[in-house]
Amino acid sequence: MDFSPSPLAARWLARLEAFQERYLLPHNAAWHAAAARGEHPAFVADLRALAREEGLWNLCLPRLPEGAPGTPLSHQDYAPLAEAMGRLPWAAEVFNCHAPDSGNMELLLRHGSAPQRARWLEPLLAGRMRSAFAMTEPDVASSDPTGLPTEVRREGDALVVSGRKWFITGAAHPDCRLLVVVCRNADAPDDERHGAHSLVLVPMDAPGVERVRNIPVLQHTALDGHCELLLRNVRVPVDHLLGGWGEGFALAQSRLGPGRVHHCMRTLGQCELALALACDRALERRAFGKPLAQQANVQEWIAESRLEIDQARLLVLRTAWALDHPEAPPDLREGIAAIKVVAARLQVRVVDRAIQVFGAMGLSPDTPLAYFLTWGRALRLMDGPDEVHLRTVARGELRRAEEQRGRWTDYFTTPEQMAAPVRLR
């Protein structure tokens, strides 16, 4: 496995970074000012149009069909670009590579019917609308999605959805037109788990859909929303079923895998920026008669952050490579679970050190560090808590140990073995 950027990735990375420096960074302060007022900046639409013209569009979709707008890249080639986007919280949207639309587009590409793709996928690929993925619920532990109770039942030629969802990313955006809702089938047996759910495509303006509130996350209110939604007997045509009846759990998991990898890629970009800012601050700030950069503990923080970022990047790239190679060893699920834990913990540690170097300024909105810290802490719960992913890794390790049970007994040394004469062949 060669983890250096391919020539293709290097070319597109150079173009993306030049675009960000020329067009996005000059607008960064204005974006944050608008977001603080709860407004969606009008200039983002202009930047999105410009990015699409330059081919910096839909870069995160390896299966992007020929003729669709954008540039398809493999997961491994997309990784350094996602890392660069991660430095700005709003950059991914400019390139139509943002969550949750990226995952929803992938779902529709792989499992949508022709009418579903025409109605929902084409506008998403073109950037004319937004979508949300409604999975998490307040009444159950969403670390076990097999227990989600929001119900779908069939009534003639209609599907009827009832339930409550929350922390639904993107549902507050004014262009959000579609909810991909994870529902439990009303006719599923009580003891059925993995085959009991379906995905239903619900228009945001369907009667019975109520956006209750936009929930702040660690006191930060996201512009696009982490919303609580109420679905009261929402009726949609039966052809709004995505995939097959009872396939919802498998489809949701297939969607979450690449999405988790994208989150981890962007996390690396935020960590790299946090470390760069900490180094600059350490070189310019003085305490006790010398720059912070000459303080032993600060040097240790910087070194630890560099080691941890590079280690995490190798694990993320290995997982991206495995996504691109179906013939890779069959531990992809464990690899995705592992990087989700590693990346979230990494961000909390690296950003915390950077804040310590900055002092009180690091707690203020004058730097991106406070936002990065809250995002990193939230990431330890989003797309599944650390404990669930650690269980996935442990189960894989124990399964392999069971398959090789007894293989390592020769490494034990007993008194009988020590007393036995050695015979050379």
Short mmCIF file of C-alpha atoms in Angstrom, two decimals:
data_model
loop_
_atom_site.label_atom_id
_atom_site.label_comp_id
_atom_site.label_asym_id
_atom_site.label_seq_id
_atom_site.Cartn_x
_atom_site.Cartn_y
_atom_site.Cartn_z
CA MET A 1 0.00 0.00 0.00
CA ASP A 2 1.41 3.36 -1.07
CA PHE A 3 -0.09 6.13 1.08
CA SER A 4 1.59 9.05 -0.67
CA PRO A 5 -0.89 11.16 -2.69
CA SER A 6 -1.25 9.87 -6.23
CA PRO A 7 -0.45 12.31 -9.07
CA LEU A 8 -4.20 12.72 -9.59
CA ALA A 9 -4.81 13.49 -5.92
CA ALA A 10 -1.85 15.89 -5.82
CA ARG A 11 -3.19 17.86 -8.80
CA TRP A 12 -6.68 18.19 -7.37
CA LEU A 13 -5.34 19.00 -3.91
CA ALA A 14 -3.29 21.86 -5.34
CA ARG A 15 -6.36 23.20 -7.15
CA LEU A 16 -8.56 22.89 -4.07
CA GLU A 17 -6.06 24.58 -1.74
CA ALA A 18 -5.57 27.42 -4.23
CA PHE A 19 -9.35 27.84 -4.44
CA GLN A 20 -9.69 27.92 -0.66
CA GLU A 21 -6.92 30.48 -0.26
CA ARG A 22 -8.22 32.70 -3.05
CA TYR A 23 -11.96 32.56 -2.42
CA LEU A 24 -12.85 30.97 0.93
CA LEU A 25 -10.35 32.44 3.38
CA PRO A 26 -11.21 36.06 2.43
CA HIS A 27 -14.86 35.24 3.23
CA ASN A 28 -14.19 33.32 6.44
CA ALA A 29 -14.82 36.19 8.86
CA ALA A 30 -18.01 37.15 7.01
CA TRP A 31 -19.25 33.55 7.14
CA HIS A 32 -18.74 33.35 10.90
CA ALA A 33 -20.39 36.73 11.43
CA ALA A 34 -23.44 35.62 9.45
CA ALA A 35 -23.56 32.28 11.25
CA ALA A 36 -23.49 34.08 14.61
CA ARG A 37 -26.62 35.93 13.47
CA GLY A 38 -28.24 32.66 12.38
CA GLU A 39 -28.05 33.63 8.72
CA HIS A 40 -26.95 31.56 5.73
CA PRO A 41 -24.46 33.76 3.84
CA ALA A 42 -25.64 34.52 0.31
CA PHE A 43 -22.09 34.40 -1.05
CA VAL A 44 -21.85 30.66 -0.38
CA ALA A 45 -24.13 30.01 -3.37
CA ASP A 46 -21.78 32.02 -5.60
CA LEU A 47 -18.77 30.12 -4.30
CA ARG A 48 -20.55 26.81 -4.90
CA ALA A 49 -21.28 27.79 -8.49
CA LEU A 50 -17.66 28.75 -9.02
CA ALA A 51 -16.40 25.50 -7.48
CA ARG A 52 -18.69 23.49 -9.75
CA GLU A 53 -17.41 25.35 -12.82
CA GLU A 54 -13.85 24.42 -11.86
CA GLY A 55 -14.68 20.74 -11.35
CA LEU A 56 -14.18 20.97 -7.57
CA TRP A 57 -17.55 19.34 -7.04
CA ASN A 58 -18.83 15.96 -5.80
CA LEU A 59 -15.25 14.88 -5.21
CA CYS A 60 -16.32 12.41 -2.50
CA LEU A 61 -18.37 10.10 -4.75
CA PRO A 62 -16.29 7.35 -6.36
CA ARG A 63 -19.44 6.03 -8.10
CA LEU A 64 -20.36 9.40 -9.62
CA PRO A 65 -21.95 8.46 -12.98
CA GLU A 66 -20.56 9.73 -16.24
CA GLY A 67 -22.20 12.97 -17.24
CA ALA A 68 -23.06 13.98 -13.68
CA PRO A 69 -21.57 17.25 -12.43
CA GLY A 70 -18.27 16.91 -10.62
CA THR A 71 -15.10 14.87 -10.43
CA PRO A 72 -15.17 11.33 -9.00
CA LEU A 73 -12.17 10.39 -6.87
CA SER A 74 -11.37 7.19 -5.02
CA HIS A 75 -11.60 7.30 -1.24
CA GLN A 76 -7.81 7.32 -0.97
CA ASP A 77 -7.43 10.14 -3.50
CA TYR A 78 -10.19 12.12 -1.78
CA ALA A 79 -8.55 11.79 1.66
CA PRO A 80 -6.01 14.67 1.37
CA LEU A 81 -8.69 16.92 -0.14
CA ALA A 82 -11.10 16.19 2.72
CA GLU A 83 -8.29 16.94 5.15
CA ALA A 84 -7.77 20.34 3.50
CA MET A 85 -11.51 21.06 3.63
CA GLY A 86 -11.54 20.24 7.33
CA ARG A 87 -9.59 23.40 8.17
CA LEU A 88 -12.73 25.48 7.54
CA PRO A 89 -16.02 24.28 9.06
CA TRP A 90 -17.97 25.42 5.99
CA ALA A 91 -15.58 24.43 3.19
CA ALA A 92 -17.04 21.00 2.42
CA GLU A 93 -20.40 22.58 1.58
CA VAL A 94 -18.79 24.76 -1.07
CA PHE A 95 -17.57 21.64 -2.89
CA ASN A 96 -20.83 19.66 -2.35
CA CYS A 97 -18.92 17.18 -0.20
CA HIS A 98 -20.67 17.88 3.09
CA ALA A 99 -22.53 15.57 5.42
CA PRO A 100 -25.21 14.35 5.35
CA ASP A 101 -25.73 14.96 1.63
CA SER A 102 -22.61 13.03 0.66
CA GLY A 103 -23.91 9.86 2.33
CA ASN A 104 -27.46 10.33 1.05
CA MET A 105 -26.21 10.77 -2.51
CA GLU A 106 -24.20 7.57 -2.16
CA LEU A 107 -27.32 5.74 -0.91
CA LEU A 108 -29.42 6.97 -3.83
CA LEU A 109 -26.67 6.14 -6.30
CA ARG A 110 -26.45 2.56 -5.06
CA HIS A 111 -30.03 1.75 -4.11
CA GLY A 112 -32.38 4.39 -5.53
CA SER A 113 -34.90 3.55 -8.24
CA ALA A 114 -34.85 5.53 -11.49
CA PRO A 115 -37.73 7.81 -10.37
CA GLN A 116 -36.09 8.33 -6.96
CA ARG A 117 -32.79 9.28 -8.58
CA ALA A 118 -34.53 11.66 -10.95
CA ARG A 119 -36.48 13.39 -8.17
CA TRP A 120 -33.89 13.47 -5.39
CA LEU A 121 -30.42 12.48 -6.57
CA GLU A 122 -30.10 14.75 -9.57
CA PRO A 123 -30.92 17.94 -7.60
CA LEU A 124 -28.54 16.86 -4.83
CA LEU A 125 -25.72 16.24 -7.30
CA ALA A 126 -26.42 19.62 -8.89
CA GLY A 127 -26.53 21.38 -5.51
CA ARG A 128 -30.08 22.63 -5.96
CA MET A 129 -31.34 21.11 -2.70
CA ARG A 130 -30.19 19.64 0.60
CA SER A 131 -31.19 16.55 2.57
CA ALA A 132 -30.98 15.00 6.04
CA PHE A 133 -30.58 11.48 7.43
CA ALA A 134 -33.04 10.85 10.26
CA MET A 135 -31.82 7.99 12.43
CA THR A 136 -31.13 9.01 16.04
CA GLU A 137 -34.03 9.07 18.51
CA PRO A 138 -34.45 10.43 22.06
CA ASP A 139 -36.36 7.48 23.53
CA VAL A 140 -33.77 4.74 22.95
CA ALA A 141 -30.02 4.34 23.17
CA SER A 142 -29.06 5.03 19.58
CA SER A 143 -25.81 3.15 20.10
CA ASP A 144 -28.07 0.15 19.33
CA PRO A 145 -29.92 1.23 16.16
CA THR A 146 -31.72 -2.11 15.96
CA GLY A 147 -34.01 -0.80 18.71
CA LEU A 148 -35.17 2.39 16.97
CA PRO A 149 -38.97 2.50 17.33
CA THR A 150 -40.08 5.11 14.76
CA GLU A 151 -42.61 3.06 12.83
CA VAL A 152 -43.57 2.63 9.19
CA ARG A 153 -46.69 0.72 8.21
CA ARG A 154 -48.23 -0.02 4.84
CA GLU A 155 -51.72 1.22 4.13
CA GLY A 156 -52.74 0.40 0.58
CA ASP A 157 -50.51 2.31 -1.80
CA ALA A 158 -49.05 4.47 1.00
CA LEU A 159 -46.38 4.24 3.68
CA VAL A 160 -47.28 5.87 7.00
CA VAL A 161 -44.42 7.02 9.24
CA SER A 162 -44.76 7.98 12.91
CA GLY A 163 -42.07 8.79 15.47
CA ARG A 164 -39.62 11.31 16.84
CA LYS A 165 -36.03 11.91 15.68
CA TRP A 166 -33.37 14.23 17.04
CA PHE A 167 -29.87 15.56 16.38
CA ILE A 168 -30.71 15.39 12.68
CA THR A 169 -27.93 17.23 10.85
CA GLY A 170 -28.92 19.60 8.05
CA ALA A 171 -32.67 19.64 8.75
CA ALA A 172 -32.62 23.39 9.54
CA HIS A 173 -31.13 24.39 6.20
CA PRO A 174 -33.67 26.34 4.11
CA ASP A 175 -32.88 24.16 1.08
CA CYS A 176 -33.47 20.86 2.91
CA ARG A 177 -36.11 19.04 0.88
CA LEU A 178 -35.65 15.39 1.83
CA LEU A 179 -35.48 13.23 4.94
CA VAL A 180 -34.10 9.72 4.68
CA VAL A 181 -35.87 8.18 7.67
CA VAL A 182 -34.86 4.95 9.42
CA CYS A 183 -38.09 3.23 10.49
CA ARG A 184 -39.06 -0.02 12.17
CA ASN A 185 -41.50 -2.07 10.11
CA ALA A 186 -44.87 -2.36 11.84
CA ASP A 187 -45.15 -6.00 10.76
CA ALA A 188 -41.70 -7.01 12.05
CA PRO A 189 -41.67 -9.64 14.82
CA ASP A 190 -40.66 -8.32 18.23
CA ASP A 191 -37.53 -10.47 18.28
CA GLU A 192 -36.41 -9.39 14.79
CA ARG A 193 -33.45 -7.01 14.90
CA HIS A 194 -31.34 -6.62 11.79
CA GLY A 195 -34.13 -7.22 9.30
CA ALA A 196 -36.81 -5.14 11.00
CA HIS A 197 -36.13 -1.67 9.60
CA SER A 198 -36.61 0.14 6.31
CA LEU A 199 -35.53 3.48 4.83
CA VAL A 200 -38.30 5.82 3.72
CA LEU A 201 -37.82 8.95 1.61
CA VAL A 202 -39.94 11.65 3.23
CA PRO A 203 -40.28 15.13 1.66
CA MET A 204 -39.50 17.79 4.23
CA ASP A 205 -42.77 19.57 3.43
CA ALA A 206 -44.95 16.46 3.76
CA PRO A 207 -47.96 16.95 6.07
CA GLY A 208 -47.14 15.73 9.55
CA VAL A 209 -43.44 16.63 9.49
CA GLU A 210 -42.68 19.14 12.25
CA ARG A 211 -39.30 20.63 13.02
CA VAL A 212 -39.50 21.05 16.78
CA ARG A 213 -36.17 22.77 17.49
CA ASN A 214 -32.53 23.13 16.51
CA ILE A 215 -30.60 21.57 19.41
CA PRO A 216 -27.33 23.29 20.42
CA VAL A 217 -24.39 20.92 20.74
CA LEU A 218 -22.12 21.85 23.66
CA GLN A 219 -23.68 25.34 23.61
CA HIS A 220 -22.94 25.72 19.88
CA THR A 221 -25.94 26.15 17.59
CA ALA A 222 -25.17 24.79 14.12
CA LEU A 223 -26.36 26.91 11.24
CA ASP A 224 -27.69 23.90 9.31
CA GLY A 225 -29.11 22.40 12.46
CA HIS A 226 -29.02 19.34 14.68
CA CYS A 227 -32.78 19.20 14.79
CA GLU A 228 -35.50 17.45 16.69
CA LEU A 229 -38.23 16.30 14.30
CA LEU A 230 -41.71 14.99 14.97
CA LEU A 231 -43.34 12.72 12.37
CA ARG A 232 -47.10 12.43 12.90
CA ASN A 233 -48.69 9.86 10.58
CA VAL A 234 -46.70 11.14 7.62
CA ARG A 235 -48.09 9.56 4.44
CA VAL A 236 -45.91 9.07 1.37
CA PRO A 237 -46.41 6.87 -1.71
CA VAL A 238 -45.19 3.31 -1.42
CA ASP A 239 -42.55 4.01 -4.08
CA HIS A 240 -40.77 6.22 -1.53
CA LEU A 241 -39.30 3.09 0.04
CA LEU A 242 -35.53 3.15 -0.53
CA GLY A 243 -34.21 -0.34 -1.20
CA GLY A 244 -36.21 -3.33 0.00
CA TRP A 245 -38.62 -3.78 2.89
CA GLY A 246 -36.51 -4.76 5.90
CA GLU A 247 -33.18 -3.74 4.34
CA GLY A 248 -32.93 -0.45 6.21
CA PHE A 249 -30.38 -1.51 8.81
CA ALA A 250 -27.95 -2.89 6.23
CA LEU A 251 -28.36 0.17 3.98
CA ALA A 252 -27.86 2.55 6.90
CA GLN A 253 -24.66 0.81 7.93
CA SER A 254 -23.32 0.87 4.37
CA ARG A 255 -24.02 4.60 4.26
CA LEU A 256 -22.39 5.35 7.60
CA GLY A 257 -19.08 3.64 6.73
CA PRO A 258 -17.76 6.10 4.11
CA GLY A 259 -19.31 8.97 6.06
CA ARG A 260 -17.30 8.06 9.14
CA VAL A 261 -14.14 7.95 7.03
CA HIS A 262 -14.92 11.44 5.69
CA HIS A 263 -15.40 12.75 9.23
CA CYS A 264 -12.01 11.34 10.21
CA MET A 265 -10.33 12.90 7.17
CA ARG A 266 -11.69 16.33 8.01
CA THR A 267 -10.68 15.82 11.65
CA LEU A 268 -7.06 15.39 10.54
CA GLY A 269 -7.24 18.75 8.78
CA GLN A 270 -8.53 20.43 11.94
CA CYS A 271 -5.81 18.79 14.02
CA GLU A 272 -3.11 19.88 11.58
CA LEU A 273 -4.39 23.45 11.74
CA ALA A 274 -4.56 23.36 15.53
CA LEU A 275 -0.96 22.15 15.71
CA ALA A 276 0.23 24.78 13.24
CA LEU A 277 -1.48 27.53 15.22
CA ALA A 278 0.02 26.21 18.47
CA CYS A 279 3.51 26.23 16.97
CA ASP A 280 3.12 29.80 15.72
CA ARG A 281 1.84 30.90 19.12
CA ALA A 282 4.66 29.10 20.93
CA LEU A 283 7.25 30.89 18.81
CA GLU A 284 5.81 34.37 19.41
CA ARG A 285 4.54 34.19 23.00
CA ARG A 286 6.97 34.61 25.89
CA ALA A 287 6.72 33.56 29.52
CA PHE A 288 9.35 33.63 32.28
CA GLY A 289 11.83 35.35 30.02
CA LYS A 290 11.80 33.05 27.01
CA PRO A 291 9.48 31.92 24.20
CA LEU A 292 7.02 29.16 24.98
CA ALA A 293 8.69 27.15 22.22
CA GLN A 294 11.72 26.78 24.51
CA GLN A 295 9.66 25.42 27.42
CA ALA A 296 10.16 21.66 27.72
CA ASN A 297 6.52 20.84 28.38
CA VAL A 298 5.37 22.83 25.33
CA GLN A 299 7.89 21.01 23.16
CA GLU A 300 6.52 17.73 24.47
CA TRP A 301 2.95 18.76 23.61
CA ILE A 302 4.00 19.64 20.08
CA ALA A 303 5.89 16.38 19.61
CA GLU A 304 3.05 14.27 21.00
CA SER A 305 0.57 15.97 18.67
CA ARG A 306 2.77 15.39 15.64
CA LEU A 307 3.21 11.71 16.45
CA GLU A 308 -0.48 11.15 17.08
CA ILE A 309 -1.65 12.97 13.93
CA ASP A 310 0.72 10.99 11.72
CA GLN A 311 -0.30 7.70 13.33
CA ALA A 312 -3.99 8.49 12.85
CA ARG A 313 -3.47 9.53 9.24
CA LEU A 314 -1.86 6.20 8.37
CA LEU A 315 -4.80 4.33 9.89
CA VAL A 316 -7.32 6.52 8.04
CA LEU A 317 -5.50 6.08 4.73
CA ARG A 318 -5.35 2.33 5.22
CA THR A 319 -9.11 2.29 5.76
CA ALA A 320 -9.70 4.50 2.70
CA TRP A 321 -7.53 2.11 0.68
CA ALA A 322 -9.59 -0.84 1.92
CA LEU A 323 -12.81 0.91 0.84
CA ASP A 324 -11.35 1.18 -2.66
CA HIS A 325 -10.23 -2.46 -2.79
CA PRO A 326 -12.96 -5.08 -2.31
CA GLU A 327 -10.26 -7.74 -2.32
CA ALA A 328 -8.68 -6.22 0.80
CA PRO A 329 -8.69 -8.25 4.05
CA PRO A 330 -12.24 -8.53 5.40
CA ASP A 331 -11.75 -6.31 8.44
CA LEU A 332 -13.09 -3.10 6.91
CA ARG A 333 -15.89 -2.74 9.48
CA GLU A 334 -13.35 -2.95 12.28
CA GLY A 335 -11.05 -0.51 10.51
CA ILE A 336 -13.82 2.06 10.21
CA ALA A 337 -14.72 1.57 13.86
CA ALA A 338 -11.08 1.99 14.87
CA ILE A 339 -10.46 5.25 13.02
CA LYS A 340 -13.71 6.70 14.38
CA VAL A 341 -12.40 6.21 17.93
CA VAL A 342 -8.85 7.28 17.12
CA ALA A 343 -9.83 10.45 15.25
CA ALA A 344 -12.27 11.74 17.86
CA ARG A 345 -9.85 11.17 20.73
CA LEU A 346 -7.04 12.68 18.68
CA GLN A 347 -8.93 15.89 18.07
CA VAL A 348 -9.76 16.37 21.73
CA ARG A 349 -6.11 15.88 22.76
CA VAL A 350 -4.45 17.94 20.03
CA VAL A 351 -6.85 20.87 20.26
CA ASP A 352 -6.74 20.86 24.06
CA ARG A 353 -2.94 21.23 23.93
CA ALA A 354 -3.24 24.03 21.40
CA ILE A 355 -5.71 25.89 23.62
CA GLN A 356 -3.29 25.52 26.52
CA VAL A 357 -0.55 27.13 24.43
CA PHE A 358 -2.82 30.01 23.47
CA GLY A 359 -4.08 30.58 26.99
CA ALA A 360 -7.33 32.48 27.41
CA MET A 361 -7.36 33.47 23.74
CA GLY A 362 -7.86 29.82 22.87
CA LEU A 363 -11.21 29.87 24.67
CA SER A 364 -12.46 32.80 22.62
CA PRO A 365 -13.96 32.91 19.12
CA ASP A 366 -10.83 34.72 17.89
CA THR A 367 -9.34 31.34 16.93
CA PRO A 368 -11.09 28.20 15.59
CA LEU A 369 -9.81 26.14 18.52
CA ALA A 370 -12.87 26.37 20.76
CA TYR A 371 -15.10 25.20 17.90
CA PHE A 372 -12.67 22.40 17.04
CA LEU A 373 -12.68 21.21 20.65
CA THR A 374 -16.48 21.02 20.88
CA TRP A 375 -16.66 19.28 17.52
CA GLY A 376 -14.06 16.73 18.60
CA ARG A 377 -15.92 15.99 21.83
CA ALA A 378 -19.20 15.64 19.97
CA LEU A 379 -17.52 13.31 17.47
CA ARG A 380 -17.02 10.78 20.26
CA LEU A 381 -20.81 10.29 20.19
CA MET A 382 -21.79 11.13 16.61
CA ASP A 383 -22.10 8.13 14.26
CA GLY A 384 -21.91 5.88 17.29
CA PRO A 385 -20.17 6.29 20.66
CA ASP A 386 -16.59 5.18 21.24
CA GLU A 387 -17.74 2.20 23.28
CA VAL A 388 -19.70 0.66 20.39
CA HIS A 389 -16.79 1.01 17.99
CA LEU A 390 -14.38 -0.42 20.55
CA ARG A 391 -16.70 -3.40 20.94
CA THR A 392 -16.61 -3.91 17.17
CA VAL A 393 -12.81 -3.91 17.18
CA ALA A 394 -12.67 -6.26 20.18
CA ARG A 395 -15.14 -8.72 18.66
CA GLY A 396 -13.09 -8.92 15.48
CA GLU A 397 -9.92 -9.52 17.46
CA LEU A 398 -11.57 -12.21 19.58
CA ARG A 399 -13.06 -13.89 16.53
CA ARG A 400 -9.61 -14.20 14.96
CA ALA A 401 -8.23 -15.48 18.27
CA GLU A 402 -10.93 -18.16 18.38
CA GLU A 403 -10.02 -19.23 14.86
CA GLN A 404 -6.35 -19.55 15.87
CA ARG A 405 -6.93 -20.96 19.31
CA GLY A 406 -4.00 -22.98 20.60
CA ARG A 407 -1.57 -21.65 18.00
CA TRP A 408 0.52 -19.78 20.55
CA THR A 409 0.96 -22.47 23.21
CA ASP A 410 4.54 -23.17 22.12
CA TYR A 411 5.48 -19.75 23.46
CA PHE A 412 4.76 -20.90 27.02
CA THR A 413 7.59 -22.39 29.07
CA THR A 414 6.70 -25.02 31.66
CA PRO A 415 9.02 -26.63 34.25
CA GLU A 416 8.74 -29.93 32.32
CA GLN A 417 9.89 -28.27 29.11
CA MET A 418 12.81 -26.61 30.86
CA ALA A 419 13.97 -29.95 32.32
CA ALA A 420 13.69 -31.84 29.03
CA PRO A 421 16.90 -32.33 27.03
CA VAL A 422 17.25 -30.29 23.85
CA ARG A 423 17.59 -32.39 20.72
CA LEU A 424 18.86 -30.74 17.58
CA ARG A 425 17.82 -32.19 14.27
#
